[in-house]
CSV table of C-alpha atoms in Angstrom, one decimal:
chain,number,residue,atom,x,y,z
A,126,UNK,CA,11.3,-85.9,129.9
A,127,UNK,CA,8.3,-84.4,128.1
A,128,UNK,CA,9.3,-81.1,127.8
A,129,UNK,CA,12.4,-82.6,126.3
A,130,UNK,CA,11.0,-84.1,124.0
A,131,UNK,CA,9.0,-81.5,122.7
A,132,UNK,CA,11.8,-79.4,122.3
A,133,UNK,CA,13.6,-82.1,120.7
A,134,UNK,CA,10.5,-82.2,118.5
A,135,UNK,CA,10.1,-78.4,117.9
A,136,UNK,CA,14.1,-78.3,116.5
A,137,UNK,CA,13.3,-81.5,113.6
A,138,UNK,CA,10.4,-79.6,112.7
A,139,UNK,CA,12.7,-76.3,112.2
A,140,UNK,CA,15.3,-78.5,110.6
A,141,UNK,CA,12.7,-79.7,108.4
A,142,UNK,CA,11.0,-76.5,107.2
A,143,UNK,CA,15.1,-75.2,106.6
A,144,UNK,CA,15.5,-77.9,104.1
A,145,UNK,CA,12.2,-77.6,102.5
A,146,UNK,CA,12.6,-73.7,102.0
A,147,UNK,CA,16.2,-73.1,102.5
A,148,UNK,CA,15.4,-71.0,105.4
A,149,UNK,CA,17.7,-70.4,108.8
A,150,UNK,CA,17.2,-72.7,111.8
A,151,UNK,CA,19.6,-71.9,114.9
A,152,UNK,CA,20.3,-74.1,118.1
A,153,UNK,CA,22.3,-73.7,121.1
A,154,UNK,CA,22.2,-76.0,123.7
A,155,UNK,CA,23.9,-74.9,126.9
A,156,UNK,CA,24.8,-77.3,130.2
A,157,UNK,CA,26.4,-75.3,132.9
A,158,UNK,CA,26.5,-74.9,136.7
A,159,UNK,CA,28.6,-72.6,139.3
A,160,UNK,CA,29.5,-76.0,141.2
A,161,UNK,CA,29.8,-74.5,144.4
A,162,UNK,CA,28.8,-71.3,145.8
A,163,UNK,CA,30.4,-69.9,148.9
A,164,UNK,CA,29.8,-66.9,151.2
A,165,UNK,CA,31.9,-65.8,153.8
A,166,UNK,CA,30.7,-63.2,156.0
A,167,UNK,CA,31.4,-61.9,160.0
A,168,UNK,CA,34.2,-64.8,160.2
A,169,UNK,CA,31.8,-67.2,159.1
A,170,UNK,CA,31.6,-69.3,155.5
A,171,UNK,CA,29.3,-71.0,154.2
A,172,UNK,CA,28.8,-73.5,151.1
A,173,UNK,CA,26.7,-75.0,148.9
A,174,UNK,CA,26.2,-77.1,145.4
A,175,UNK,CA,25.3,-74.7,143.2
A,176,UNK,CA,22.6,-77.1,140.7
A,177,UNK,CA,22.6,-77.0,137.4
A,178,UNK,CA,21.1,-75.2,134.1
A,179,UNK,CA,20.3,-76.6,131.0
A,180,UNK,CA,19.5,-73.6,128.4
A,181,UNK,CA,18.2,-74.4,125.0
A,182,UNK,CA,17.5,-71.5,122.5
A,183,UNK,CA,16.0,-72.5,118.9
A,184,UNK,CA,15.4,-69.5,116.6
A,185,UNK,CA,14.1,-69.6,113.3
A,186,UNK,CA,14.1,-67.4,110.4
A,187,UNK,CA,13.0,-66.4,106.9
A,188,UNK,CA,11.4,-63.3,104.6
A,189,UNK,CA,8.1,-64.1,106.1
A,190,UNK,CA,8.2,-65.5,109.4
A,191,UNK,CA,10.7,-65.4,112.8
A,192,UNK,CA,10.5,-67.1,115.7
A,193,UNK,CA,12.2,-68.6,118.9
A,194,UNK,CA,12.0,-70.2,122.1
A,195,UNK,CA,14.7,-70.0,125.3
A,196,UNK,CA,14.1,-72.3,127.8
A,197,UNK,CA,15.6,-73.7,130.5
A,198,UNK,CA,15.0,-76.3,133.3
A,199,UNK,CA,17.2,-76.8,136.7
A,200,UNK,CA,18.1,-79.2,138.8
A,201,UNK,CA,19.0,-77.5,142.6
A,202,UNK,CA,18.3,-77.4,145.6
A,203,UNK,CA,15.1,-76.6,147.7
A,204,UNK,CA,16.2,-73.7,149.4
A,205,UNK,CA,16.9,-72.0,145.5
A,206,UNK,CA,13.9,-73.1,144.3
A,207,UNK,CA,12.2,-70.8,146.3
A,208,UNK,CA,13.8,-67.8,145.1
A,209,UNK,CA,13.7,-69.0,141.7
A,210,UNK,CA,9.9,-68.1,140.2
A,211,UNK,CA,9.9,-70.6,138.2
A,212,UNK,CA,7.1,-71.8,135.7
A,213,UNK,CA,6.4,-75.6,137.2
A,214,UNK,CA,6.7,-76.7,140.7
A,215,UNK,CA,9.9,-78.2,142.2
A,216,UNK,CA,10.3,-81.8,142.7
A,217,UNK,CA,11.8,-83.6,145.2
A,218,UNK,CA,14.8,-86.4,144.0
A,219,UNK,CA,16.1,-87.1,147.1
A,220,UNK,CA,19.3,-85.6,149.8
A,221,UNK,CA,17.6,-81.9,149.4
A,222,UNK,CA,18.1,-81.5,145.9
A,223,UNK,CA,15.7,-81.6,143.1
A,224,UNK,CA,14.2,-80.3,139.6
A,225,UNK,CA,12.9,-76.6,139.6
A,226,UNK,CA,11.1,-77.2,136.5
A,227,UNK,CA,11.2,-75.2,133.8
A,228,UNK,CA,11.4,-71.6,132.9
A,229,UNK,CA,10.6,-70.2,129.7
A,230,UNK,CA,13.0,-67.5,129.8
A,231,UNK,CA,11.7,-65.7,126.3
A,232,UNK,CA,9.9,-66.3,123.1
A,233,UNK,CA,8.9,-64.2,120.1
A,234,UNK,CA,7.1,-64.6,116.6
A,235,UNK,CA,7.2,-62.0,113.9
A,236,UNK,CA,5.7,-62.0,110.9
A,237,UNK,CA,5.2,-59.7,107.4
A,238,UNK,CA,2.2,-60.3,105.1
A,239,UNK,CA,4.1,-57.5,103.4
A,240,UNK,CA,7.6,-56.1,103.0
A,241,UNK,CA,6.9,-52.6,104.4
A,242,UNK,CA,4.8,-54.5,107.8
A,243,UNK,CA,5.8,-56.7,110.7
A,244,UNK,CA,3.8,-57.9,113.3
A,245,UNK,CA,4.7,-59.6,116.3
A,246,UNK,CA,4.2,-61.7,119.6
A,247,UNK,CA,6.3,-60.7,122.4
A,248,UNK,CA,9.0,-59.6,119.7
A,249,UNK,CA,11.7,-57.5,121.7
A,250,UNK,CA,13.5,-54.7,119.4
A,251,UNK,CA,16.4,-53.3,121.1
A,252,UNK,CA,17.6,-50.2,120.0
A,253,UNK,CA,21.5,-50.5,119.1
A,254,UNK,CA,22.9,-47.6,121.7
A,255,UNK,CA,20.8,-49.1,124.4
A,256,UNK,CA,23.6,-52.2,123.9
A,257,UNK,CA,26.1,-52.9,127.1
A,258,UNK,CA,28.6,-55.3,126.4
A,259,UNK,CA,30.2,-56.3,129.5
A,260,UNK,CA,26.7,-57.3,131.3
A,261,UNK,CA,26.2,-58.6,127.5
A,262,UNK,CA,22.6,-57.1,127.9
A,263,UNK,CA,20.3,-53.9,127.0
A,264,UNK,CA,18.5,-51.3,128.7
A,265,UNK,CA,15.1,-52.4,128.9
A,266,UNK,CA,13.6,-48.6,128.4
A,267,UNK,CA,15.4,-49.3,125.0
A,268,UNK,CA,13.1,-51.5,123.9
A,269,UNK,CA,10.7,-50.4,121.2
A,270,UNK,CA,9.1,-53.9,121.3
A,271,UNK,CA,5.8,-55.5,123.2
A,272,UNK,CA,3.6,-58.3,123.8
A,273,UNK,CA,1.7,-57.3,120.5
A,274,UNK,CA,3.3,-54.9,118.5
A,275,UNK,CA,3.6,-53.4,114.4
A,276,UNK,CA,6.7,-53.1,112.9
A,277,UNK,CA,6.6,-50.4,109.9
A,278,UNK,CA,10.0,-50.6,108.1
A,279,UNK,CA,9.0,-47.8,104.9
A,280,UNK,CA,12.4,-47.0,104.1
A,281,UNK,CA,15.9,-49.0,104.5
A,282,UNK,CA,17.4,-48.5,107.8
A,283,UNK,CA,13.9,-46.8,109.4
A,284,UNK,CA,12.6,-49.2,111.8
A,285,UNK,CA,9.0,-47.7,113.6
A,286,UNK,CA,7.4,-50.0,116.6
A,287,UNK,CA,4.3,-49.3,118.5
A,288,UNK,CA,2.4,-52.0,120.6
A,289,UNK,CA,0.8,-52.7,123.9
A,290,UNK,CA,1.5,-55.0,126.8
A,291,UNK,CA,-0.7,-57.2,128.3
A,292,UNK,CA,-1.2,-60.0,130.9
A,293,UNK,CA,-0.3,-63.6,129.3
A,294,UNK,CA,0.6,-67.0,130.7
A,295,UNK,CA,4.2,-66.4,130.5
A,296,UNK,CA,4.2,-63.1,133.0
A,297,UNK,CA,2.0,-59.9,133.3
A,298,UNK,CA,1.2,-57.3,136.0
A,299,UNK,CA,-0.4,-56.9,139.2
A,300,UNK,CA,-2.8,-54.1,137.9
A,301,UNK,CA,-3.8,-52.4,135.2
A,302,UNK,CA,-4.3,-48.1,135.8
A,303,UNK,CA,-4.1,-47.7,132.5
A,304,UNK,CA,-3.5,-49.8,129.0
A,305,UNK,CA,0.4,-50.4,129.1
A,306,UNK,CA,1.5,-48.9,125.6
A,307,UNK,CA,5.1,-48.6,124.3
A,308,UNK,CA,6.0,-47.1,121.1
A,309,UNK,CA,9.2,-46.0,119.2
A,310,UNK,CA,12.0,-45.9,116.1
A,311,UNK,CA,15.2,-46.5,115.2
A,312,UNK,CA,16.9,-45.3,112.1
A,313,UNK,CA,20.3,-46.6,110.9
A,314,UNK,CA,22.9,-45.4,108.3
A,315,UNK,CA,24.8,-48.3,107.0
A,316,UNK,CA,28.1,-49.2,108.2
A,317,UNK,CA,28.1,-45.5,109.9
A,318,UNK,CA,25.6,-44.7,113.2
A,319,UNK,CA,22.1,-45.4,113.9
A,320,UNK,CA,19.6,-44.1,116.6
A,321,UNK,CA,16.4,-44.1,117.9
A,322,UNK,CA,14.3,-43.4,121.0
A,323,UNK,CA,11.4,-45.6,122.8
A,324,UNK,CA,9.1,-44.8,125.1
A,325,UNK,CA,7.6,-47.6,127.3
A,326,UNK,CA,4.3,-47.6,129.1
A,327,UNK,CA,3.6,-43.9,128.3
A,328,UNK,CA,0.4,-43.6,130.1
A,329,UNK,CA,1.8,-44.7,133.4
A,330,UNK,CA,3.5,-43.0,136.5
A,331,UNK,CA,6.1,-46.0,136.3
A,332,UNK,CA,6.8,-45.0,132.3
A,333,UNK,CA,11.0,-45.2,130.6
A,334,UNK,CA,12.3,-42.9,127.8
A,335,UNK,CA,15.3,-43.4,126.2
A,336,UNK,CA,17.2,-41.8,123.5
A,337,UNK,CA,20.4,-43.7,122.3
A,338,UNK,CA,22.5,-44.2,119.6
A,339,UNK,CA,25.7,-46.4,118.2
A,340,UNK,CA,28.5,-45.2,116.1
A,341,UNK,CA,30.2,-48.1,114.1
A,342,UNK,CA,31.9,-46.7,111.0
A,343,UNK,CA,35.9,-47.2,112.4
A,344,UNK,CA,36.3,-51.0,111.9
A,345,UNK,CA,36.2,-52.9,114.9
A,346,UNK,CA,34.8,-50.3,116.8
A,347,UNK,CA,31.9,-49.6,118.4
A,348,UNK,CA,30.3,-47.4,120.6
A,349,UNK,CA,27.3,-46.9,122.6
A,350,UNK,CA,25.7,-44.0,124.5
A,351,UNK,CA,22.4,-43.0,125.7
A,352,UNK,CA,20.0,-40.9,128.3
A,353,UNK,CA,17.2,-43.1,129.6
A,354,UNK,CA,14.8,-41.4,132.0
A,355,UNK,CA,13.3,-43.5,134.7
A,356,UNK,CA,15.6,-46.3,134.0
A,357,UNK,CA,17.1,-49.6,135.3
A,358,UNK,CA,20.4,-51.4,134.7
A,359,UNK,CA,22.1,-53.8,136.9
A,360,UNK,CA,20.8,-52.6,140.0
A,361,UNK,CA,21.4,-49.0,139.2
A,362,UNK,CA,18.2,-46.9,138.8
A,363,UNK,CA,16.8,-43.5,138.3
A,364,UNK,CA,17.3,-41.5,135.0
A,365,UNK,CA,20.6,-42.8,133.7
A,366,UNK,CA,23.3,-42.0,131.2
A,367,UNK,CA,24.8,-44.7,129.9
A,368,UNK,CA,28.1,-45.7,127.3
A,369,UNK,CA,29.0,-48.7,126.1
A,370,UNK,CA,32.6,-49.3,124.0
A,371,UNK,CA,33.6,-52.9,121.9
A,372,UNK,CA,36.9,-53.0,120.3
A,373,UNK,CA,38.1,-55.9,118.6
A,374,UNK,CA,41.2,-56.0,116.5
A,375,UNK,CA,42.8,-59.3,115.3
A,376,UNK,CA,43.0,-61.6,118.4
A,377,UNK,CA,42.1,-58.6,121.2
A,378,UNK,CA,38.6,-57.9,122.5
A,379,UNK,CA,38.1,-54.8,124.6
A,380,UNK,CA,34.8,-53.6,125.9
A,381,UNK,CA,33.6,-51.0,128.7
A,382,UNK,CA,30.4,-50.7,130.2
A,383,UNK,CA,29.0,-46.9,132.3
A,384,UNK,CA,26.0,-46.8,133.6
A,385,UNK,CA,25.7,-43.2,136.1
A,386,UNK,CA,22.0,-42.7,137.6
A,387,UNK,CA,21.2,-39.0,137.7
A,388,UNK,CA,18.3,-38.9,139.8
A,389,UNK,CA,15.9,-41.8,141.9
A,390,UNK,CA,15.1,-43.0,145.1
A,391,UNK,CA,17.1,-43.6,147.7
A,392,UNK,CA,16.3,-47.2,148.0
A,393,UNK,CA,16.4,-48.0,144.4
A,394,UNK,CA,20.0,-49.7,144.8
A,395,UNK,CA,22.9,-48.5,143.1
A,396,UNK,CA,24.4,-44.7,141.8
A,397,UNK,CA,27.0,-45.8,139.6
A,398,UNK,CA,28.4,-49.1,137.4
A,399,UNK,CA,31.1,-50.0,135.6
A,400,UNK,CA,32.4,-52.7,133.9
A,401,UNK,CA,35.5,-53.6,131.9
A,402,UNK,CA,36.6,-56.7,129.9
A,403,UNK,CA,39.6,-58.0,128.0
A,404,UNK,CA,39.7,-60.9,126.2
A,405,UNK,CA,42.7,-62.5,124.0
A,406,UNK,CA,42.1,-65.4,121.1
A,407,UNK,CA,45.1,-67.6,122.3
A,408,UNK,CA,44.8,-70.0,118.8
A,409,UNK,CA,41.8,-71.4,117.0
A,410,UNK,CA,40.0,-73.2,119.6
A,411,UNK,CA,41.8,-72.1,122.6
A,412,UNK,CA,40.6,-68.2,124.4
A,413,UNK,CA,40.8,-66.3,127.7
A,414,UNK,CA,39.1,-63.3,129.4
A,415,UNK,CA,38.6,-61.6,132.5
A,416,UNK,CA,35.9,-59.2,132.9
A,417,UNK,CA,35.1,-56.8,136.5
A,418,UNK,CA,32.8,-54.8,137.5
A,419,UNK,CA,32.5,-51.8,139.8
A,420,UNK,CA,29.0,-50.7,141.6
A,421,UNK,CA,28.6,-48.3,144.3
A,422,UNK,CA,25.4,-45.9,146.2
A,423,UNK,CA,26.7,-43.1,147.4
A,424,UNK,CA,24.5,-42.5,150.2
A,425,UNK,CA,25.1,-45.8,151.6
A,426,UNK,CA,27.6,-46.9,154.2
A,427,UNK,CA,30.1,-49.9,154.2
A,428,UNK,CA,27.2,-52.3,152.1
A,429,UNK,CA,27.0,-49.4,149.6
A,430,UNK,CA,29.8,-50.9,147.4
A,431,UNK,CA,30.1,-54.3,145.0
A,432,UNK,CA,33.2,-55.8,143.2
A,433,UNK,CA,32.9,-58.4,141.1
A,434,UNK,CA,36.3,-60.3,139.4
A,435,UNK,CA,35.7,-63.0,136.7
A,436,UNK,CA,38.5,-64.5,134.6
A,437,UNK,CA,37.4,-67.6,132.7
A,438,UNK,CA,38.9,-70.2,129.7
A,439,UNK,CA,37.3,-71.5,126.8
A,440,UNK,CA,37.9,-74.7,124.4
A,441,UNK,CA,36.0,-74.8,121.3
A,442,UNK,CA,36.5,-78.6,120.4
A,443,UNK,CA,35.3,-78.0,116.9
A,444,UNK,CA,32.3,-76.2,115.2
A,445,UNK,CA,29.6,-77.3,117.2
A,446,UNK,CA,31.0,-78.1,121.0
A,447,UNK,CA,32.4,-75.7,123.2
A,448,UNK,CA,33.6,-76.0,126.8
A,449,UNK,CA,34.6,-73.4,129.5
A,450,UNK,CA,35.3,-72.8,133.4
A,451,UNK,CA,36.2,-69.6,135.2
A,452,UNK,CA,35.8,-68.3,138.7
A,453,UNK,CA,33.1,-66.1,139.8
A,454,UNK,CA,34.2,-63.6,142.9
A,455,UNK,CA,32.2,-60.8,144.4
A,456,UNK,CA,33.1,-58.3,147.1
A,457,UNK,CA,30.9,-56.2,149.0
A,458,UNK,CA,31.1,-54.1,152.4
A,459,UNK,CA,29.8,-57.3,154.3
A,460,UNK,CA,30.5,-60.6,152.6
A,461,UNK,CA,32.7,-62.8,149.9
A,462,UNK,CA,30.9,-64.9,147.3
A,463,UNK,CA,32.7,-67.5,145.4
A,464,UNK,CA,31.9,-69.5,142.8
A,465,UNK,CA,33.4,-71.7,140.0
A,466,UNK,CA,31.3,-71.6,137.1
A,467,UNK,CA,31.6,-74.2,134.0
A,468,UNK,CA,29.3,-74.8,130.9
A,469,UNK,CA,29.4,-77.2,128.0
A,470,UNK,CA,27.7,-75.5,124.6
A,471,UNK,CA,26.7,-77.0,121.8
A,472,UNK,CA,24.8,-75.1,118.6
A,473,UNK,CA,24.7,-75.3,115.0
């Protein structure tokens, strides 16, 4: 109930500072929860309740100053606590289930004492080509960004990051060989392409470089594409090429994830990925989608391989609420998973 509060507090003070300086304060607030999860594997099934997640994400912003918090807490059961790493310890409620606490899942602060300067706390910076939109996520080798890092912007469009990583309370390493220092840039032409290249923890064995760019000048269309040496995305690993399409056009959404791993270990997981999506705007408030995806090893044997189905409604009940369901279903070599997933959004 504290923490609660606190975030309650932390989004009047927002609100606050928005009307004093006509500045941009963002919330989202999401409730959601699989229901049940259920594995069925060797002629055997199993089930579960599948807990619940309350997200909340509060970003600020302004010509000086940017910041945000995501953060979620859970309520679950013991036996996915365990796995779950969270921040606070579970507590027991009663029947095996309980809170898992409270995970802060990211944060950032940025701020520019001058136009041509930015420096930030834990400030990510994605570069644009390193963008998948199926798995809704990007490469982490395409991040430019770090713990502490200086954003020099001396031109429009020219974005230059360099920083260093470092042991905090929120997560860190095990060890330190050597100072973990990421650098990089990104350089935009409006409305056409833009690219960049970031290399993360340099002076390490474990060091990522990726080179990536985004064409956007046909309306409605973008696409990604990138190399990223000593890479990883969705469980595929090594030094990857990577593509990533969006098409939108009136009420149809298209999109197409690749992700092909060139090189690595043979226990890093997967060779390959892909993922497709469709989704259709049915009237105002009222859409549907179905997204799949496609991973496979190729040295492996019948476990080498996962499909993954997921079709899924949404209601927007006006500008601020926003409720969905869909079913979750993953196929390997071994096992079924089901779930049922359902959230409840609300954000201004």
């Amino acid at each position: 109930m504290i923490k609660l509060k606190k975030t309650i507090l932390v989004a009047a003070l927002l609100a606050f500072s928005a009307a004093a300086f006509a500045q941009e304060v963002s919330f989202e607030n999401t409730l959601s929860s699989d229901i049940v999860e259920i594995t069925v594997a060797d002629d055997e099934t199993d089930s579960s309740f599948a807990g619940l997640e309350n997200n909340t994400v509060v970003g600020y912003t302004s010509d000086k100053l940017d910041f945000g918090l995501d953060i979620s807490f859970f309520l679950t059961t013991a036996e996915v606590v365990t796995g779950l790493n969270k921040t606070s310890a579970y507590m027991a409620i009663g029947q095996g289930y309980g809170l898992a606490g409270y995970a802060i899942n990211d944060y950032f602060v940025e701020f520019r004492p001058i136009e041509l300067l930015g420096i930030g706390f834990h400030q990510g910076y994605s570069i644009a080509g390193s963008y998948l939109p199926v798995e809704d996520s990007n490469l982490d080798a395409g991040n430019i960004g770090s713990d502490f890092g200086l954003f020099i912007r001396p031109i429009e469009g020219l974005t230059i990051g360099a920083g260093l990583d470092f042991t905090s309370l929120f997560g860190g390493y095990d060890d330190w060989d050597s100072p973990y220092l990421n650098f990089g840039a990104e350089y935009e032409i409006a409305d056409t392409v833009s690219f960049g290249a970031a290399f993360r923890d340099i002076l390490n064995d474990s060091r990522s470089i990726g080179a990536y760019v985004s064409f956007f000048a046909l309306e409605g269309l973008t696409i990604n594409g990138g190399f990223t040496y000593n890479g990883e995305f969705a469980d595929v690993a090594g030094n990857l090429v990577s593509a990533g399409v969006i098409f939108e056009k009136d009420a149809i959404s298209l999109a197409g994830d690749l992700v092909l791993a060139l090189g690595g270990d043979e226990d890093d997981g997967f060779d390959f990925y892909a993922g497709a999506a469709f989704g259709y705007q049915i009237s105002d408030p009222f859409s549907v989608s179905i997204a799949a995806s496609f991973k496979s090893d190729f040295d492996a044997d019948e476990d080498g391989w996962e499909l993954g189905i997921n079709p899924g409604v949404a209601y927007a009940i006006n500008d601020h609420h926003e409720v969905g369901a869909g079913l979750s279903l993953t196929f390997t070599g071994t096992e079924t998973c089901i779930a049922i997933p359902v959230y409840w959004t609300y954000s201004f």
